[in-house]
mmCIF file of C-alpha atoms (C1' of nucleotides) in Angstrom:
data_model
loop_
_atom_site.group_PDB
_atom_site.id
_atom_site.type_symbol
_atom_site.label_atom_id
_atom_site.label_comp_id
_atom_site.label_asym_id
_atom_site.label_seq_id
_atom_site.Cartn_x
_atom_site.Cartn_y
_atom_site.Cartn_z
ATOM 1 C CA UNK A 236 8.248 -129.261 61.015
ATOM 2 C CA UNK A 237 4.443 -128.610 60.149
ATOM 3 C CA UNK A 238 3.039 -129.576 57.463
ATOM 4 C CA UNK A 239 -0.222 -129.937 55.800
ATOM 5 C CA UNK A 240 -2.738 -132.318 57.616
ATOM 6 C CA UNK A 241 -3.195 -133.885 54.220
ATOM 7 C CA UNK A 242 0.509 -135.160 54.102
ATOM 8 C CA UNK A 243 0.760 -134.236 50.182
ATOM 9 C CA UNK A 244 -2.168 -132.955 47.612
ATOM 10 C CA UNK A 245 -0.282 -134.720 45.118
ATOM 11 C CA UNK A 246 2.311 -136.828 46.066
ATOM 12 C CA UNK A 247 3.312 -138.169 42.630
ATOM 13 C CA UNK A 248 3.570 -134.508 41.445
ATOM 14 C CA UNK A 249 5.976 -133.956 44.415
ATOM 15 C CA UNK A 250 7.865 -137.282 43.890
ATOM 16 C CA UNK A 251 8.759 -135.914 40.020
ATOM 17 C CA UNK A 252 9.663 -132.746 41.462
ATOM 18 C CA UNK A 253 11.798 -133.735 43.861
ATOM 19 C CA UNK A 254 14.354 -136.451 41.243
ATOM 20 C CA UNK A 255 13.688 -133.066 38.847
ATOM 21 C CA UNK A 256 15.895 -130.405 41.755
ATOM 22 C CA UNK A 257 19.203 -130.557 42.030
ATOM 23 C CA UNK A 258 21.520 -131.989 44.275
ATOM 24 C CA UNK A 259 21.744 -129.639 47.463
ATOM 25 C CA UNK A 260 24.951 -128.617 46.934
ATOM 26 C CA UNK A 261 24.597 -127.681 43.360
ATOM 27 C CA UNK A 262 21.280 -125.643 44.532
ATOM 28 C CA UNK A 263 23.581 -124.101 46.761
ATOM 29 C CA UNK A 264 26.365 -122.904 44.784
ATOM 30 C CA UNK A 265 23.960 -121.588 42.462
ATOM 31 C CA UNK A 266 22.053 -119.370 45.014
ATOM 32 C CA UNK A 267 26.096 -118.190 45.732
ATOM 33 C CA UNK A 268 26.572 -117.201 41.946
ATOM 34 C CA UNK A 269 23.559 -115.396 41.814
ATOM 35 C CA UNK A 270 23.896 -113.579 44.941
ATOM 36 C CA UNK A 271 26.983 -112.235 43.711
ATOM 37 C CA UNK A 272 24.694 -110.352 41.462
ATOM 38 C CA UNK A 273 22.315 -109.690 43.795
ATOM 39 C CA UNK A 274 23.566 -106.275 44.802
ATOM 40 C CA UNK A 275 23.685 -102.931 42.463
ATOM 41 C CA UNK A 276 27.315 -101.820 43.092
ATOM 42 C CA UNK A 277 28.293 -105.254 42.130
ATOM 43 C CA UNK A 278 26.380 -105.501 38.992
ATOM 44 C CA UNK A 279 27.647 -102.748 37.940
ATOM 45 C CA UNK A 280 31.639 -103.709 38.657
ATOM 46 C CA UNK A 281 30.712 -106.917 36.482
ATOM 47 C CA UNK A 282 29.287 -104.789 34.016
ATOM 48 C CA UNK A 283 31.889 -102.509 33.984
ATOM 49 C CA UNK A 284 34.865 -104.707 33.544
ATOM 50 C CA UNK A 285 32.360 -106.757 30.492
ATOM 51 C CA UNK A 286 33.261 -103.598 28.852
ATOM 52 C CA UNK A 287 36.447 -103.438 29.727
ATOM 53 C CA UNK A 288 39.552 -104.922 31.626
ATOM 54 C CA UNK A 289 39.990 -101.877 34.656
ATOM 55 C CA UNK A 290 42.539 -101.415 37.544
ATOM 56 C CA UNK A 291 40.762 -100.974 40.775
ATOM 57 C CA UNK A 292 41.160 -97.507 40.646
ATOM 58 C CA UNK A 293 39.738 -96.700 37.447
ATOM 59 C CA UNK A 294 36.897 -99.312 38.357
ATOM 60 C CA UNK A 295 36.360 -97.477 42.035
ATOM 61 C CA UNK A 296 35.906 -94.380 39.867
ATOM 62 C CA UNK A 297 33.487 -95.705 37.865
ATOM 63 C CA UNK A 298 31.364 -97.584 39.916
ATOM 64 C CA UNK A 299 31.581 -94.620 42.426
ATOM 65 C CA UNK A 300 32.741 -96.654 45.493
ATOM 66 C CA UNK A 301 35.873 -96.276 47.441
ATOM 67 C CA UNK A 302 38.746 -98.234 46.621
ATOM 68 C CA UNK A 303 38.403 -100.279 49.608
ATOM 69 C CA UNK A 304 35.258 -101.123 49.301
ATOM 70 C CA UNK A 305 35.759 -101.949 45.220
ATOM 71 C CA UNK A 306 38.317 -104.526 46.723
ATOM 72 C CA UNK A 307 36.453 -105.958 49.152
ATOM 73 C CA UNK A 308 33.850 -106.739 46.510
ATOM 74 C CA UNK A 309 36.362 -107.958 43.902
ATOM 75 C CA UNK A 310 37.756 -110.600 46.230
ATOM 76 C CA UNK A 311 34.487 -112.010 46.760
ATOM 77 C CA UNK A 312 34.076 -111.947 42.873
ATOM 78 C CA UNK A 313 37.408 -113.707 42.896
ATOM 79 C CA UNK A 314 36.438 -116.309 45.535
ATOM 80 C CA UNK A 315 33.608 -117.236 42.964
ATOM 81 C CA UNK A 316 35.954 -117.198 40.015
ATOM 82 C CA UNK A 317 34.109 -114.743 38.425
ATOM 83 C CA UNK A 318 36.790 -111.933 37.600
ATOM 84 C CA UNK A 319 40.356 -112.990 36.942
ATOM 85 C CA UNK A 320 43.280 -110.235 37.896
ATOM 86 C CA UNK A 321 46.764 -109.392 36.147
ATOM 87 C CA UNK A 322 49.037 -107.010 37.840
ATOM 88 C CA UNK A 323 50.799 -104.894 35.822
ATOM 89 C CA UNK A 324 53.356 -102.740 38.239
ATOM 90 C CA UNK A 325 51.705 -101.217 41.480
ATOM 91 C CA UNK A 326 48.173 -102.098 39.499
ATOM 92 C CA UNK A 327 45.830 -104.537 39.231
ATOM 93 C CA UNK A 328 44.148 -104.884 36.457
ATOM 94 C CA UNK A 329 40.361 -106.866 36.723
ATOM 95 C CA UNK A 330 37.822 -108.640 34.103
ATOM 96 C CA UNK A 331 35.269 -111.252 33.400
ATOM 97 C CA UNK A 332 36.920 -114.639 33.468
ATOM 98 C CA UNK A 333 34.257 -115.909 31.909
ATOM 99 C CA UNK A 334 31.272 -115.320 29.110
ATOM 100 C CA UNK A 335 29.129 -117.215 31.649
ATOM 101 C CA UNK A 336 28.836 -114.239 33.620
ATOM 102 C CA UNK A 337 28.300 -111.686 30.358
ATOM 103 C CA UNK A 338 25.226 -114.208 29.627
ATOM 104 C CA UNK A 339 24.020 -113.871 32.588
ATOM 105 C CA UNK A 340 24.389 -110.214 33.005
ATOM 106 C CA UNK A 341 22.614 -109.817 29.446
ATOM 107 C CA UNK A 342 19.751 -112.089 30.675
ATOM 108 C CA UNK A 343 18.853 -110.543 33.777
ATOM 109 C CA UNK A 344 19.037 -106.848 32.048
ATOM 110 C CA UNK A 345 16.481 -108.510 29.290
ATOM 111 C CA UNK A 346 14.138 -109.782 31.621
ATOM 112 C CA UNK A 347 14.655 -105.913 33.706
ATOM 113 C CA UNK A 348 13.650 -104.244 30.367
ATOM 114 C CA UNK A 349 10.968 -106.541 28.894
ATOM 115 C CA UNK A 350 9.452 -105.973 32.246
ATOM 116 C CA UNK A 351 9.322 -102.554 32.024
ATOM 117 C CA UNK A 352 5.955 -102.287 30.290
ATOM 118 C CA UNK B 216 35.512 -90.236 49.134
ATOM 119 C CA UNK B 217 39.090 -91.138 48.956
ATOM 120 C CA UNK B 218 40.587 -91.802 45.340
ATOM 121 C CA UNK B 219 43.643 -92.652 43.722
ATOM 122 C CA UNK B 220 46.011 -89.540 44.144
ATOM 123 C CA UNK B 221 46.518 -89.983 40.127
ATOM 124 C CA UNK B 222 42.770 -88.974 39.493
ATOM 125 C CA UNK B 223 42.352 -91.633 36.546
ATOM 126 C CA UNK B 224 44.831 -94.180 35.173
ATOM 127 C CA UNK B 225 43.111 -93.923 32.139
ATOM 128 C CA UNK B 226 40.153 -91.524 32.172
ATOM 129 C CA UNK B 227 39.501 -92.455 27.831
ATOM 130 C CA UNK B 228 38.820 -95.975 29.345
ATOM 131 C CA UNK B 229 36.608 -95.010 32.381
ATOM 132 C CA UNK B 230 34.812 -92.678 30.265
ATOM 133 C CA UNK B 231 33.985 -95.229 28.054
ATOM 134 C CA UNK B 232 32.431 -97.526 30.468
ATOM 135 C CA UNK B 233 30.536 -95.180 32.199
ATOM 136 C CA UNK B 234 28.600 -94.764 29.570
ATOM 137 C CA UNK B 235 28.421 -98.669 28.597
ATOM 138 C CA UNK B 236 26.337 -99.262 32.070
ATOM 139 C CA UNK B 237 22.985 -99.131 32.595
ATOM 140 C CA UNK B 238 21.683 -96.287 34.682
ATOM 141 C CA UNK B 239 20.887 -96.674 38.405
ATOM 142 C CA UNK B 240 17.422 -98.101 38.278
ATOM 143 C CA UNK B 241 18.187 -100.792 35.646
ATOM 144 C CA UNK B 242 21.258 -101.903 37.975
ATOM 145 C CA UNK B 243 19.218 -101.671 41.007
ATOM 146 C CA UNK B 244 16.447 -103.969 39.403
ATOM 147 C CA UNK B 245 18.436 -106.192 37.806
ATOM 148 C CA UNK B 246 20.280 -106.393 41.766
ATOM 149 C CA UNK B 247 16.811 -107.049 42.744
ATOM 150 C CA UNK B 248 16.118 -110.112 40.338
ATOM 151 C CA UNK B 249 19.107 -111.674 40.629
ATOM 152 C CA UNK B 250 18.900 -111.312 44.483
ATOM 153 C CA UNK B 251 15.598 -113.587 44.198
ATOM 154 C CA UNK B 252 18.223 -116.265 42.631
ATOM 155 C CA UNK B 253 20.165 -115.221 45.923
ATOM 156 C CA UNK B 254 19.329 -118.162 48.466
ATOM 157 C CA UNK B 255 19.398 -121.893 48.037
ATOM 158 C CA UNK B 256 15.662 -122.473 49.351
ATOM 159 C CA UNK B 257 14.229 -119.747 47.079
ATOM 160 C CA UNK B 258 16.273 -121.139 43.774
ATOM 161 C CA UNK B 259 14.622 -124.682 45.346
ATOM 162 C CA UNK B 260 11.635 -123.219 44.787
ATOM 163 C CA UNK B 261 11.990 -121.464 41.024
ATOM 164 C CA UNK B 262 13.269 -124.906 39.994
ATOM 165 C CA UNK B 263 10.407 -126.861 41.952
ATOM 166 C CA UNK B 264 8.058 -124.286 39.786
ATOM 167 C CA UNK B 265 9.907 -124.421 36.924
ATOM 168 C CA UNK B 266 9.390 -128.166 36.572
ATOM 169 C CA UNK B 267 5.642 -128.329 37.901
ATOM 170 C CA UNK B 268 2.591 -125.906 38.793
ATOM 171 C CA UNK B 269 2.312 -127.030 42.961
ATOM 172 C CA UNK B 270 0.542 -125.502 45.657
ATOM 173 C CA UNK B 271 1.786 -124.467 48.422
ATOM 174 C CA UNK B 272 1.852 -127.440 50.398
ATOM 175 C CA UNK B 273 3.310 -129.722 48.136
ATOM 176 C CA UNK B 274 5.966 -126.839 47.639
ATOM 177 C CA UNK B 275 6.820 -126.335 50.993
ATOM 178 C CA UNK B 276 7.393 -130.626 50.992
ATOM 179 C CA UNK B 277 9.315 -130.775 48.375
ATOM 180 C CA UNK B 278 11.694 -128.029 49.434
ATOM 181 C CA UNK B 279 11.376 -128.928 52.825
ATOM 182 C CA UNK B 280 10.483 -125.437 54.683
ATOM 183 C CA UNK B 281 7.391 -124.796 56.537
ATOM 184 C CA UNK B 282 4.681 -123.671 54.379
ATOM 185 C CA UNK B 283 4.809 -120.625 56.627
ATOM 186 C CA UNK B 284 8.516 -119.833 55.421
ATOM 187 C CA UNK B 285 7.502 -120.701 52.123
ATOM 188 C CA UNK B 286 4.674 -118.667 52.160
ATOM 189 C CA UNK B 287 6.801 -115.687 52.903
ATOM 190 C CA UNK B 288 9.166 -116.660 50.076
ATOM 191 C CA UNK B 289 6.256 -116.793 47.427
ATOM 192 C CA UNK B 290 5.431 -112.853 48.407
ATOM 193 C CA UNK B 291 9.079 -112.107 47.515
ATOM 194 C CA UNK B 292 8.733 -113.879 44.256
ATOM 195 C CA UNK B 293 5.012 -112.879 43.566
ATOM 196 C CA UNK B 294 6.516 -108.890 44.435
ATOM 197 C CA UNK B 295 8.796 -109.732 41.775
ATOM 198 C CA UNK B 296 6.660 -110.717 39.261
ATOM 199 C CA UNK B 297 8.680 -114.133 39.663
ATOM 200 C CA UNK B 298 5.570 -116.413 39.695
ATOM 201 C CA UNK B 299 2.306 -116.517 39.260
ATOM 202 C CA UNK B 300 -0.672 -118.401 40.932
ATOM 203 C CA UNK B 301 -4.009 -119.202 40.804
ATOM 204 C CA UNK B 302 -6.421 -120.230 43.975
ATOM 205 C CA UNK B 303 -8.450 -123.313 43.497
ATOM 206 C CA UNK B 304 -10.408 -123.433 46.815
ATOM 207 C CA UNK B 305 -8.750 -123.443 49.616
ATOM 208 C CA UNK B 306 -5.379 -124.342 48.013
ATOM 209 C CA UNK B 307 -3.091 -121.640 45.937
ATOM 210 C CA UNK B 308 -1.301 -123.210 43.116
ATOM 211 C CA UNK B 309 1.949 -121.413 41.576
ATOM 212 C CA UNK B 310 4.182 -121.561 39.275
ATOM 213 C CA UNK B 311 6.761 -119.694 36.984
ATOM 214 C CA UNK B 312 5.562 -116.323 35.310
ATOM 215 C CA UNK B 313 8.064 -116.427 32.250
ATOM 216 C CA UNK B 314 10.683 -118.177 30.321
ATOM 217 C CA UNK B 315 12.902 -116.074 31.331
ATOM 218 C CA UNK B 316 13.338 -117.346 34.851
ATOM 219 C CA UNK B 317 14.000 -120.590 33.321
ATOM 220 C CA UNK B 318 16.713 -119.478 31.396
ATOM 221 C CA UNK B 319 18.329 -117.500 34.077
ATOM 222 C CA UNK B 320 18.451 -120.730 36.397
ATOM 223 C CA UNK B 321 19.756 -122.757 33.636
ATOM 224 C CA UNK B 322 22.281 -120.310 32.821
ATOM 225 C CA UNK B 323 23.095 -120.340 36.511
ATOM 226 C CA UNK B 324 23.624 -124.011 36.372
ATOM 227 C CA UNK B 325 25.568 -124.139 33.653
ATOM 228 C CA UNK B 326 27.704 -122.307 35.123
ATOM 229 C CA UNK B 327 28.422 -123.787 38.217
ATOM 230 C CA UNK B 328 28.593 -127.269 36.707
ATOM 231 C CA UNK B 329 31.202 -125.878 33.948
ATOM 232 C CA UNK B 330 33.029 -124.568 37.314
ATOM 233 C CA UNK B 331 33.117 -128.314 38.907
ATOM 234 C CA UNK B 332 36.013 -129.340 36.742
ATOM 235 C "C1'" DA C 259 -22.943 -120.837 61.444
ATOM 236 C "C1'" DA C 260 -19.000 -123.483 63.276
ATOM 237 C "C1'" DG C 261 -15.078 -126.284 62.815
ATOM 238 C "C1'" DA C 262 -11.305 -127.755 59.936
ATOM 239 C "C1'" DT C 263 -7.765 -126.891 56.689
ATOM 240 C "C1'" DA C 264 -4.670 -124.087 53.414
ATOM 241 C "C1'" DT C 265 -2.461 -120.020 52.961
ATOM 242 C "C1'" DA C 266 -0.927 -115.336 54.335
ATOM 243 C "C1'" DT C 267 0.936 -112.002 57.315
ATOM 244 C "C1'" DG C 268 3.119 -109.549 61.361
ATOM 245 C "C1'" DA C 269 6.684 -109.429 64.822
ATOM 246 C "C1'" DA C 270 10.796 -110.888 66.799
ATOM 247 C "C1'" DC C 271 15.200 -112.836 66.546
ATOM 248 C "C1'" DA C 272 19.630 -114.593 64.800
ATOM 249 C "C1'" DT C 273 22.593 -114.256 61.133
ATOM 250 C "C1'" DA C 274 24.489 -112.269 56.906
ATOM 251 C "C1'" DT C 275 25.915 -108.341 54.231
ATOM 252 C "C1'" DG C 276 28.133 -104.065 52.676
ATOM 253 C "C1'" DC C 277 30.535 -100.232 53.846
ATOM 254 C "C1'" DA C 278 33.808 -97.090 56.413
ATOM 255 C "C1'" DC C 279 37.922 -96.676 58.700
ATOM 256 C "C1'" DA C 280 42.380 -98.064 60.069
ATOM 257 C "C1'" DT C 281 46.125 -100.564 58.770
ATOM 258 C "C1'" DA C 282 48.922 -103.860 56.103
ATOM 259 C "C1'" DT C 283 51.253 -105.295 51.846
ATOM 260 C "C1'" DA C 284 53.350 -104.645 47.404
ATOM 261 C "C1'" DT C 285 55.601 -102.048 43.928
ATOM 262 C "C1'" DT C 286 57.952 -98.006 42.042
ATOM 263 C "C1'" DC C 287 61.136 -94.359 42.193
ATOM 264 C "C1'" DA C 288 64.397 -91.308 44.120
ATOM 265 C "C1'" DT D 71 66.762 -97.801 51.776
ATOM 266 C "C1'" DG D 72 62.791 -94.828 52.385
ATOM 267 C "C1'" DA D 73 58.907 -92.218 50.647
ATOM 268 C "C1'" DA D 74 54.924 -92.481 47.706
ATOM 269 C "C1'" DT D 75 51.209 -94.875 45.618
ATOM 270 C "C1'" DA D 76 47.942 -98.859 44.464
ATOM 271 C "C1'" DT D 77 45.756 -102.492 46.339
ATOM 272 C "C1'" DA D 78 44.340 -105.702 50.100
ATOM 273 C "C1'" DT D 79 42.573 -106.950 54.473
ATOM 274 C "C1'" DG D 80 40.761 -106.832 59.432
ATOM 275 C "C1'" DT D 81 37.331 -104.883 62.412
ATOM 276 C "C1'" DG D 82 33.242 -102.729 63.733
ATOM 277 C "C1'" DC D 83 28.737 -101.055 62.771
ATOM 278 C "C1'" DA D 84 24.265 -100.267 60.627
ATOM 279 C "C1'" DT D 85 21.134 -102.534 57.910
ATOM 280 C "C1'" DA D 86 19.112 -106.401 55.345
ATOM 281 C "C1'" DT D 87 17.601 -111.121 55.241
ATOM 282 C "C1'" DG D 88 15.443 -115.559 56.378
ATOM 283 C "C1'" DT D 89 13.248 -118.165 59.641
ATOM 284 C "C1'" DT D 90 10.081 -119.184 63.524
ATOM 285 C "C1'" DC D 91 6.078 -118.455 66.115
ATOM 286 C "C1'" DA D 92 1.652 -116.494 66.705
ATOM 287 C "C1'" DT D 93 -2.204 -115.054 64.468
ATOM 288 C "C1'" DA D 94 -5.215 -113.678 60.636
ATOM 289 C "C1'" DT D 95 -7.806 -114.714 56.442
ATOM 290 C "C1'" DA D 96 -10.087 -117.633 53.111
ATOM 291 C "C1'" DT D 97 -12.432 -121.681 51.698
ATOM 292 C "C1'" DC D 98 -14.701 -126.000 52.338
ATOM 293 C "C1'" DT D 99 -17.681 -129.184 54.915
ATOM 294 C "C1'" DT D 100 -21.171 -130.399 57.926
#
DNA sequence: AAGATATATGAACATATGCACATATATTCA
DNA sequence: TGAATATATGTGCATATGTTCATATATCTT
């Protein structure tokens, strides 16, 4: 891999930075929670079901997305443990399992809107 | 766009929400920032930042990427308002451009770490 | 000015992602 | 049991993403 011809500017800098990063597989299971907010249709399914626990069809219908394509994004919200599911008959009903992920959602929208200035 | 035969399961409910979500810009930015979160290497770098102003060199060390790849990564951020820099001769030093990036990442880890039970 | 070094950028490539479409599964009701 | 409905899943495709490699730009030094 290149590098710099100077090895390091500052190598005691980059020693404190590097005990001050996570492990790698803490980095990456962050990057995989944040990715799962990293696309507009699924923001707004987790911001849809922070307002309120939806089936999938009421949730396809809001988000606007076909209810294929809702599921397909709700199991990979499931995978991260992010929505929990209750069926109730032929329905499934979908919400936040956690106020992690409201936080979160608040945050980023905060940052969006202080931004806009 | 196929929906549920039954229009709405409960169309007081979906009502409700779609008015509780933000409207289509606001989603897609907030997509956008969290997207930046998105990839193991780039939240490598907002934490690198977030604990110490380093050029680009030292940067690209600590994470281990090329300072080529990193380079390219910076221009995300920098698009994003993510980071800031300043050039001191022939180096570029950055680092974070708001508290709020902070917060997001340790929101992020709480998160996952909460999830490691 | 010329060479050396740090950073930035463009292009190409491999991989990942999100959706549509077809189909499967599960539950209800007749 | 069989039809109807809600949800889930597999596959394929178009597009997005991240990296590498080559090259450009900027700054310093001599």
């Amino acid at each position: 891999m290149p590098t710099c011809d100077v090895n390091l500017v500052d190598s005691e800098k980059v020693q404190k930075v590097r005990t001050a990063i996570a492990d790698t597989d803490t980095l990456f299971r962050m990057a995989e929670l944040f990715k799962a907010f990293g696309d507009p249709n699924r923001v707004k399914i987790i911001w849809a079901l922070a307002t309120e626990e939806l089936c999938v069809c009421d949730l396809s219908s809001v988000v606007g997305m076909t209810p294929s394509a809702a599921s397909h994004q709700l199991r990979s919200l499931r995978n991260l443990k992010l929505v929990k599911f209750r069926r109730a008959g032929q329905m499934v009903y979908y919400s936040l399992d956690d106020k992690h992920i409201e936080m979160l959602l608040a945050q980023g929208l905060e940052h969006v809107q202080e931004d806009r200035r």
